[in-house]
CSV table of C-alpha atoms in Angstrom, one decimal:
chain,number,residue,atom,x,y,z
N,1003,ALA,CA,0.3,-0.2,0.2
N,1004,GLN,CA,0.9,3.2,-0.7
N,1005,THR,CA,1.3,6.2,1.9
N,1006,VAL,CA,2.1,10.0,1.9
N,1007,THR,CA,3.4,12.5,4.7
N,1008,GLN,CA,2.9,16.1,5.1
N,1009,SER,CA,4.6,16.6,8.5
N,1010,GLN,CA,3.7,20.4,8.4
N,1011,PRO,CA,-0.1,21.1,9.5
N,1012,GLU,CA,0.4,24.3,9.0
N,1013,MET,CA,2.4,27.1,7.7
N,1014,SER,CA,2.2,30.5,7.3
N,1015,VAL,CA,4.6,33.1,5.3
N,1016,GLN,CA,4.7,36.9,4.2
N,1017,GLU,CA,3.5,38.0,0.9
N,1018,ALA,CA,6.5,37.8,-1.7
N,1019,GLU,CA,8.5,35.9,0.0
N,1020,THR,CA,8.8,32.0,-0.8
N,1021,VAL,CA,7.7,28.7,1.4
N,1022,THR,CA,8.9,25.1,0.9
N,1023,LEU,CA,5.5,22.7,1.7
N,1024,SER,CA,7.4,18.6,2.2
N,1025,CYS,CA,6.5,15.4,1.5
N,1026,THR,CA,7.4,12.4,1.8
N,1027,TYR,CA,5.9,8.9,0.4
N,1028,ASP,CA,6.8,5.3,1.1
N,1029,THR,CA,5.2,2.9,-2.1
N,1030,SER,CA,7.6,-0.3,-3.7
N,1031,GLU,CA,6.2,0.9,-7.0
N,1032,ASN,CA,8.4,2.3,-9.7
N,1033,ASN,CA,6.0,4.0,-12.1
N,1034,TYR,CA,3.8,6.6,-10.6
N,1035,TYR,CA,2.9,10.5,-11.0
N,1036,LEU,CA,3.1,13.1,-8.0
N,1037,PHE,CA,1.2,15.8,-7.4
N,1038,TRP,CA,0.5,18.8,-5.2
N,1039,TYR,CA,-3.0,19.8,-5.0
N,1040,LYS,CA,-4.4,23.1,-3.6
N,1041,GLN,CA,-7.9,23.5,-1.8
N,1042,PRO,CA,-9.2,27.2,-1.0
N,1043,PRO,CA,-12.3,28.2,1.0
N,1044,SER,CA,-14.2,27.4,-1.8
N,1045,ARG,CA,-13.7,23.8,-1.2
N,1046,GLN,CA,-12.4,22.8,-4.8
N,1047,MET,CA,-9.5,21.0,-5.2
N,1048,ILE,CA,-7.2,22.4,-7.7
N,1049,LEU,CA,-3.9,21.2,-9.5
N,1050,VAL,CA,-1.0,22.5,-8.7
N,1051,ILE,CA,1.5,20.4,-10.3
N,1052,ARG,CA,2.9,17.3,-11.2
N,1053,GLN,CA,5.6,14.9,-11.4
N,1054,GLU,CA,6.8,11.6,-13.5
N,1055,ALA,CA,8.3,9.4,-11.2
N,1056,TYR,CA,10.8,8.0,-14.1
N,1057,LYS,CA,11.7,12.2,-15.0
N,1058,GLN,CA,14.4,13.1,-13.8
N,1059,GLN,CA,13.9,17.3,-14.0
N,1060,ASN,CA,11.9,18.6,-11.3
N,1061,ALA,CA,8.6,20.3,-12.5
N,1062,THR,CA,8.2,24.0,-12.7
N,1063,GLU,CA,4.4,25.8,-13.0
N,1064,ASN,CA,5.4,29.7,-12.9
N,1065,ARG,CA,5.9,30.3,-9.2
N,1066,PHE,CA,5.3,26.9,-7.9
N,1067,SER,CA,8.4,23.7,-8.1
N,1068,VAL,CA,8.9,21.1,-6.9
N,1069,ASN,CA,11.8,19.3,-5.6
N,1070,PHE,CA,12.0,15.6,-6.7
N,1071,GLN,CA,14.2,13.0,-4.3
N,1072,LYS,CA,13.2,9.7,-5.9
N,1073,ALA,CA,15.5,7.6,-3.6
N,1074,ALA,CA,15.1,9.4,-0.4
N,1075,LYS,CA,10.9,9.2,-1.6
N,1076,SER,CA,10.7,13.3,-1.6
N,1077,PHE,CA,8.3,15.7,-3.1
N,1078,SER,CA,8.4,19.3,-1.5
N,1079,LEU,CA,6.7,22.2,-2.9
N,1080,LYS,CA,8.3,25.8,-3.8
N,1081,ILE,CA,6.2,28.3,-4.0
N,1082,SER,CA,8.0,31.7,-4.9
N,1083,ASP,CA,6.5,35.3,-4.3
N,1084,SER,CA,3.9,34.2,-2.7
N,1085,GLN,CA,1.0,36.2,-3.2
N,1086,LEU,CA,-2.8,36.5,-0.5
N,1087,GLY,CA,-4.4,34.6,-3.5
N,1088,ASP,CA,-2.1,31.1,-2.4
N,1089,THR,CA,-3.5,31.1,0.7
N,1090,ALA,CA,-4.9,27.4,0.6
N,1091,MET,CA,-4.9,23.8,1.9
N,1092,TYR,CA,-2.3,22.0,0.3
N,1093,PHE,CA,-2.2,18.6,-0.6
N,1094,CYS,CA,0.2,16.0,-2.1
N,1095,ALA,CA,-1.2,13.0,-3.6
N,1096,PHE,CA,0.7,9.9,-5.2
N,1097,THR,CA,-1.2,7.6,-8.0
N,1098,ILE,CA,0.4,4.5,-9.7
N,1099,THR,CA,1.1,4.8,-13.4
N,1100,GLY,CA,-2.2,3.7,-14.7
N,1101,SER,CA,-3.9,4.3,-12.2
N,1102,ALA,CA,-4.1,8.0,-12.2
N,1103,ARG,CA,-7.9,8.3,-10.6
N,1104,GLN,CA,-7.4,7.5,-7.5
N,1105,LEU,CA,-5.2,8.8,-5.8
N,1106,THR,CA,-3.6,9.0,-2.0
N,1107,PHE,CA,-3.3,11.7,-0.6
N,1108,GLY,CA,-1.4,12.9,2.1
N,1109,SER,CA,-3.2,15.4,5.2
N,1110,GLY,CA,-2.9,18.7,4.2
N,1111,THR,CA,-0.5,21.4,5.2
N,1112,GLN,CA,-2.3,24.9,5.5
N,1113,LEU,CA,-1.1,27.7,4.2
N,1114,THR,CA,-1.9,31.4,5.2
N,1115,VAL,CA,-0.1,34.0,3.0
N,1116,LEU,CA,0.3,37.6,5.2
N,1117,PRO,CA,-0.2,40.8,4.3
I,1230,LYS,CA,-15.9,24.7,-20.9
I,1231,ALA,CA,-18.2,23.7,-18.5
I,1232,GLY,CA,-16.1,22.3,-14.5
I,1233,VAL,CA,-17.6,19.6,-13.2
I,1234,THR,CA,-20.1,20.4,-11.4
I,1235,GLN,CA,-21.9,18.9,-8.7
I,1236,THR,CA,-25.0,19.3,-6.9
I,1237,PRO,CA,-26.6,19.7,-4.6
I,1238,ARG,CA,-23.9,22.0,-2.5
I,1239,TYR,CA,-25.4,21.1,0.9
I,1240,LEU,CA,-27.0,18.5,2.2
I,1241,ILE,CA,-28.9,17.2,5.7
I,1242,LYS,CA,-29.8,13.8,6.3
I,1243,THR,CA,-31.1,12.2,9.2
I,1244,ARG,CA,-29.2,8.4,10.6
I,1245,GLY,CA,-30.4,5.5,8.6
I,1246,GLN,CA,-31.9,8.0,6.1
I,1247,GLN,CA,-30.5,7.1,2.6
I,1248,VAL,CA,-28.8,10.2,0.3
I,1249,THR,CA,-28.1,10.6,-3.9
I,1250,LEU,CA,-25.5,12.6,-4.7
I,1251,SER,CA,-24.8,14.5,-8.3
I,1252,CYS,CA,-21.7,14.8,-10.3
I,1253,SER,CA,-21.9,16.5,-14.1
I,1254,PRO,CA,-18.1,15.6,-15.5
I,1255,ILE,CA,-16.6,18.3,-18.4
I,1256,SER,CA,-17.8,17.7,-22.1
I,1257,GLY,CA,-15.8,15.0,-23.3
I,1258,HIS,CA,-14.7,13.6,-19.2
I,1259,ARG,CA,-15.6,9.6,-19.3
I,1260,SER,CA,-14.3,8.7,-16.2
I,1261,VAL,CA,-15.8,10.1,-12.8
I,1262,SER,CA,-14.6,9.6,-9.8
I,1263,TRP,CA,-15.5,9.8,-6.5
I,1264,TYR,CA,-13.9,10.9,-2.8
I,1265,GLN,CA,-14.8,11.3,0.9
I,1266,GLN,CA,-13.4,14.0,2.6
I,1267,THR,CA,-13.4,14.0,6.7
I,1268,PRO,CA,-11.4,16.0,9.2
I,1269,GLY,CA,-10.4,12.7,10.7
I,1270,GLN,CA,-9.3,10.4,7.6
I,1271,GLY,CA,-8.8,13.0,5.1
I,1272,LEU,CA,-9.2,12.9,1.5
I,1273,GLN,CA,-10.2,8.6,0.5
I,1274,PHE,CA,-10.8,7.6,-2.7
I,1275,LEU,CA,-14.5,5.9,-3.4
I,1276,PHE,CA,-14.5,4.7,-6.4
I,1277,GLU,CA,-14.2,5.4,-9.8
I,1278,TYR,CA,-16.6,4.8,-13.2
I,1279,PHE,CA,-15.4,5.0,-17.1
I,1280,SER,CA,-18.0,4.9,-20.2
I,1281,GLU,CA,-21.0,3.2,-17.3
I,1282,THR,CA,-18.2,0.3,-15.4
I,1283,GLN,CA,-16.5,0.6,-12.1
I,1284,ARG,CA,-13.2,0.6,-13.0
I,1285,ASN,CA,-11.9,1.2,-9.4
I,1286,LYS,CA,-13.2,1.0,-5.8
I,1287,GLY,CA,-11.6,2.1,-2.2
I,1288,ASN,CA,-12.4,0.6,1.1
I,1289,PHE,CA,-15.8,1.8,1.8
I,1290,PRO,CA,-19.0,-0.8,2.7
I,1291,GLY,CA,-21.2,-2.0,0.4
I,1292,ARG,CA,-23.9,0.9,2.3
I,1293,PHE,CA,-21.9,3.8,-0.8
I,1294,SER,CA,-22.5,2.6,-4.1
I,1295,GLY,CA,-22.5,4.4,-7.1
I,1296,ARG,CA,-23.4,4.0,-11.6
I,1297,GLN,CA,-22.3,6.2,-14.2
I,1298,PHE,CA,-25.0,7.3,-16.7
I,1299,SER,CA,-24.3,7.0,-21.1
I,1300,ASN,CA,-23.3,11.1,-20.8
I,1301,SER,CA,-21.1,10.1,-17.6
I,1302,ARG,CA,-23.1,12.2,-15.4
I,1303,SER,CA,-22.6,9.8,-12.1
I,1304,GLU,CA,-24.5,9.8,-9.4
I,1305,MET,CA,-23.2,8.8,-5.6
I,1306,ASN,CA,-25.6,6.6,-3.5
I,1307,VAL,CA,-24.8,7.0,0.3
I,1308,SER,CA,-28.3,3.8,2.0
I,1309,THR,CA,-28.6,3.6,6.1
I,1310,LEU,CA,-26.5,6.6,6.9
I,1311,GLU,CA,-24.5,6.8,9.9
I,1312,LEU,CA,-23.5,9.7,11.4
I,1313,GLY,CA,-19.6,9.1,10.6
I,1314,ASP,CA,-20.7,9.6,6.6
I,1315,SER,CA,-20.7,13.1,7.6
I,1316,ALA,CA,-18.2,14.6,5.0
I,1317,LEU,CA,-17.4,16.6,1.7
I,1318,TYR,CA,-18.0,14.4,-1.1
I,1319,LEU,CA,-15.9,15.1,-3.7
I,1320,CYS,CA,-16.0,14.1,-7.8
I,1321,ALA,CA,-13.2,14.6,-10.4
I,1322,SER,CA,-13.4,13.9,-14.1
I,1323,SER,CA,-10.8,13.5,-17.2
I,1324,LEU,CA,-10.3,11.7,-19.8
I,1325,GLY,CA,-10.0,8.7,-18.3
I,1326,GLY,CA,-7.9,6.6,-20.9
I,1327,ALA,CA,-5.0,4.2,-20.9
I,1328,GLY,CA,-2.7,8.2,-20.0
I,1329,ASN,CA,-2.9,9.8,-16.7
I,1330,SER,CA,-5.0,12.7,-17.5
I,1331,PRO,CA,-5.2,15.1,-14.3
I,1332,LEU,CA,-8.5,15.0,-12.6
I,1333,HIS,CA,-10.6,18.3,-12.3
I,1334,PHE,CA,-12.7,18.5,-9.1
I,1335,GLY,CA,-16.0,20.0,-8.6
I,1336,ASN,CA,-16.6,22.7,-5.3
I,1337,GLY,CA,-18.2,19.1,-3.3
I,1338,THR,CA,-21.2,18.1,-1.7
I,1339,ARG,CA,-21.3,18.9,2.3
I,1340,LEU,CA,-22.9,16.0,3.8
I,1341,THR,CA,-24.1,16.4,7.3
I,1342,VAL,CA,-25.4,13.2,9.1
I,1343,THR,CA,-27.7,14.2,12.1
């Protein structure tokens, strides 16, 4: 079975600063995907970024980037130039290749961006 | 394109009753997945439907069931409601083919069981 661990229940960051959210996972699979989703108060889960395990290059989407360490089973999210609209619950998620609709989620990190 | 639509947004039911939640996927998406979100258990996968067939199922009792119609719309049913079924139920749609197309979530249905 796969597990995803987010050890930081809450974090805060000043507007325009950089913050890193941590995620570790455990799996015996070799082919998988990792995701970061955000859930603002509107409740809708929004995909922030995804990483394919076979790709060594870290994924980047504008101000969001990941540090994917496959051997260490670590998948952290870095948010640069934090904005007030980044305030949300952030979930790390995992899925086996070919089973993309069955995600295993971490417990989440509540990020608050302070003005 | 319209996003994933879930109805109703809020629902209050009594223990022992049954409930049906509805999800309309993004046009062209053939896969619909359901997740339960609670403060205690977090986000848990319920099941996935593709082309009217259940393709994957999570570890939930048989009281939780679903179906998908020919237009890809999906319904989820919970029978004999228990207090612990109070949760946010999220639906997600995707293209659902052999590839790993990303999930697009709706705003959820907040179910309260009293």
